[in-house]
Short mmCIF file of C-alpha atoms in Angstrom, two decimals:
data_model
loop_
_atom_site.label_atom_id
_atom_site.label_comp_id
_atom_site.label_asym_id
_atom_site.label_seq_id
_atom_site.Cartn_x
_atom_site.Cartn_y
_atom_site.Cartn_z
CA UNK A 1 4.60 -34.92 -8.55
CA UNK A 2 0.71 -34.57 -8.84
CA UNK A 3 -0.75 -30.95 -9.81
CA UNK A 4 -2.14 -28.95 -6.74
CA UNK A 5 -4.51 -26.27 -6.98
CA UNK A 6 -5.39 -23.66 -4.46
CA UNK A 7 -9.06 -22.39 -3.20
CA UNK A 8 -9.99 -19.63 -0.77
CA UNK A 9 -13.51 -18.58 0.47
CA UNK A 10 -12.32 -15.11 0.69
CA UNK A 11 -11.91 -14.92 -3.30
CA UNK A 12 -15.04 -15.90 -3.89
CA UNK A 13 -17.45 -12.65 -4.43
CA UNK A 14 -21.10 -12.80 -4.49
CA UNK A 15 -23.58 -9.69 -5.41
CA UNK A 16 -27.13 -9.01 -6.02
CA UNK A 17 -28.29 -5.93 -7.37
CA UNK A 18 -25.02 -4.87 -7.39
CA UNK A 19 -24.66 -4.86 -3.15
CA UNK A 20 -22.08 -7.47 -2.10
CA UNK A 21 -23.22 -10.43 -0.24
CA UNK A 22 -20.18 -11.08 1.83
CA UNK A 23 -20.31 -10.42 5.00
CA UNK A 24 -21.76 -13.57 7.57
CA UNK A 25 -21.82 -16.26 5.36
CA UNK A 26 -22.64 -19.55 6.21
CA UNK A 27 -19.46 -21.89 7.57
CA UNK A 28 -20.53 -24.90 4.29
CA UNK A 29 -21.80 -23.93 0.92
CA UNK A 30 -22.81 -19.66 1.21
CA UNK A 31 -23.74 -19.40 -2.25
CA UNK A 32 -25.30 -22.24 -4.62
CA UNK A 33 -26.48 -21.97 -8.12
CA UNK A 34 -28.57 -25.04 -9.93
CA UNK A 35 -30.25 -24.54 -13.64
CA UNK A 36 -33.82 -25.55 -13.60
CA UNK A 37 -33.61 -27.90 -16.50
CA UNK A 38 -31.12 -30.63 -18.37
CA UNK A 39 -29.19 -29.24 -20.88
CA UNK A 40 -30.48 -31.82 -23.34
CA UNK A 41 -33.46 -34.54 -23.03
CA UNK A 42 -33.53 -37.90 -24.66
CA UNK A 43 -36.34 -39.17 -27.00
CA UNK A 44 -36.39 -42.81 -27.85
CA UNK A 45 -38.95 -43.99 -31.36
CA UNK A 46 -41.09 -47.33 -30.68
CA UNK A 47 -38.14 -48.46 -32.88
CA UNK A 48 -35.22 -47.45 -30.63
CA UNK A 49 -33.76 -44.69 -32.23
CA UNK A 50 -32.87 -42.16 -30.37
CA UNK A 51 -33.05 -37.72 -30.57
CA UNK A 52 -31.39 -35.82 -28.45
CA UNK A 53 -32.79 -32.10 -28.02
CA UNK A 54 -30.97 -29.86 -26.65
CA UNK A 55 -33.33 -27.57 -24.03
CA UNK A 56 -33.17 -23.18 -24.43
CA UNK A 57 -34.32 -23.19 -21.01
CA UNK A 58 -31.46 -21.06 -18.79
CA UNK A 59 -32.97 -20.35 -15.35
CA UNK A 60 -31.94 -21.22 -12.43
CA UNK A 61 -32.21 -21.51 -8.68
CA UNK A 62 -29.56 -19.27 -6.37
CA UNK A 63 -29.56 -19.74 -3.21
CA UNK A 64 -27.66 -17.56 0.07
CA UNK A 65 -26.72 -19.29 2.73
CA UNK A 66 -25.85 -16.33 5.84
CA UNK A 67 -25.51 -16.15 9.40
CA UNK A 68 -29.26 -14.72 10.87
CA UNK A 69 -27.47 -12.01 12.80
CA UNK A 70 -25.42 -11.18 9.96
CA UNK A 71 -25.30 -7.75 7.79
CA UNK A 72 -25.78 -9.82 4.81
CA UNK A 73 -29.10 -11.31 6.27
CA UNK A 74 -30.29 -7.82 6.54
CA UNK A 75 -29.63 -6.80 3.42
CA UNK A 76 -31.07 -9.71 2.15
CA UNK A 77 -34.20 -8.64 3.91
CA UNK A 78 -34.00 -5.66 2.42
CA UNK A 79 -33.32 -6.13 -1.07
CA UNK A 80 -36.91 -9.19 -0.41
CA UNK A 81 -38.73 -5.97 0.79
CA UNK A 82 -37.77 -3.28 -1.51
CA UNK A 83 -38.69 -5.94 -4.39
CA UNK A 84 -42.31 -6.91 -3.04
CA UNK A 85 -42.81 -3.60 -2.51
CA UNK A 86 -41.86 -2.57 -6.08
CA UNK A 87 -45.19 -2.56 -8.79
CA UNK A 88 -43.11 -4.00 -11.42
CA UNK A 89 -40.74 -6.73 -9.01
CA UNK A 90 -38.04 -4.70 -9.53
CA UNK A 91 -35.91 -7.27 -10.69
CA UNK A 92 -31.90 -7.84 -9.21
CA UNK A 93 -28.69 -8.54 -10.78
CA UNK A 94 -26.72 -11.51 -9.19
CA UNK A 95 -22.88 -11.85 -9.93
CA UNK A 96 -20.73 -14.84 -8.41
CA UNK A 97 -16.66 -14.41 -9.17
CA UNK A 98 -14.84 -16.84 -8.02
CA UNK A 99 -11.02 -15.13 -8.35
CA UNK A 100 -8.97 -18.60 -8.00
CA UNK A 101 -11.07 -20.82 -9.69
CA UNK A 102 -11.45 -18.38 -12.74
CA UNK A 103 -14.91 -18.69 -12.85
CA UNK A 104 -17.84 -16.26 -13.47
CA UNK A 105 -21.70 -16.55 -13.33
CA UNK A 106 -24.11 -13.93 -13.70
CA UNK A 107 -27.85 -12.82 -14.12
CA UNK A 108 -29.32 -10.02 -14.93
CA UNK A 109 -33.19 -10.64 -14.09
CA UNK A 110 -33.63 -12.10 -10.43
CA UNK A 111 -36.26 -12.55 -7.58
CA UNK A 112 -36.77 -13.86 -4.21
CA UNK A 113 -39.02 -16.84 -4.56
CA UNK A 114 -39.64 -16.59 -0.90
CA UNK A 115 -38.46 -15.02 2.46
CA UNK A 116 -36.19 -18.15 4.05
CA UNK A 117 -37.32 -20.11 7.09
CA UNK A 118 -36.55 -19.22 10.54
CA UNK A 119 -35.51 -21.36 13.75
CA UNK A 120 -33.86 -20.47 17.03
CA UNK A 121 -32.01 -22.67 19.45
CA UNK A 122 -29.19 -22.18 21.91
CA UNK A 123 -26.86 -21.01 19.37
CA UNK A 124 -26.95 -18.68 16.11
CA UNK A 125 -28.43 -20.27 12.88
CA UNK A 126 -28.19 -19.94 9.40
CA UNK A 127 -30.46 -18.26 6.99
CA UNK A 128 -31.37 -19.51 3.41
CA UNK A 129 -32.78 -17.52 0.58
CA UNK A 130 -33.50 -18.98 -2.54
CA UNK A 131 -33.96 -16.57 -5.73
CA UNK A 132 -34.44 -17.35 -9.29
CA UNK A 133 -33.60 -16.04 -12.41
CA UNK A 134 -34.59 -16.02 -15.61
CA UNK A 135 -31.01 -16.96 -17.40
CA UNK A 136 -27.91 -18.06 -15.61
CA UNK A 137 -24.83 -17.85 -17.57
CA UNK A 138 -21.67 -19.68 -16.09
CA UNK A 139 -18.10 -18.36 -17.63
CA UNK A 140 -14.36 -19.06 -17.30
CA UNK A 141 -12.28 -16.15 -17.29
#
């Protein structure tokens, strides 16, 4: 008998500046996170030997994937404006738990890189907004 392991959606929690984004995600992938570099880069000599460097570079891409009618979607609009508005960026906090999977990632310096795309059509679209930060750190708990 072959090991089975359990996921659900719902135990996955995702916050930024400590407001949860929850509420109208996107059907597929709702949250996404993506560091901006290798962890290590290959060097290879003119006479084949090889160094491998490990990089110190820990930011990352997050991106939010919500419904455009959705609370989430406002807040997220909210959170973009309050931050431009702010003198000093007023940086965010982002937290992803995901309860079954035992996993943990957090930030404590984030920013919108940019206000997502819109479209309309016949039916209600998603929204995407892609923040960065300045270190990611992934966990299991």
């Amino acid at each position: 008998m072959s090991d089975a392991k359990f996921y659900d959606s719902n135990q996955v929690f995702a916050s930024l500046g400590d407001r949860p984004i929850q509420k109208g995600r996107a059907e597929g992938e709702f949250v996404s996170t993506d560091y901006s570099a290798d962890s290590v880069t290959e060097t290879v000599g003119a006479d084949g030997e090889l160094t491998v460097s490990r990089t110190n570079n820990e930011s990352a891409t997050i991106k939010f994937k919500v419904m455009q009618t959705s609370d989430s979607h406002t807040l997220l609009c909210q959170l973009y404006e309050a931050q431009k508005a702010s003198l000093n960026g007023a940086f965010l906090s982002f937290e992803l738990r995901d309860v079954t999977g035992a996993k943990l990632e957090h930030a404590e310096k984030c920013w919108f890189k940019k206000p997502p795309a819109t479209a309309y059509g016949a039916v209600a679209g998603e929204r995407e907004w892609t923040l960065g930060c300045s270190k990611l750190v992934r966990e299991t708990v």
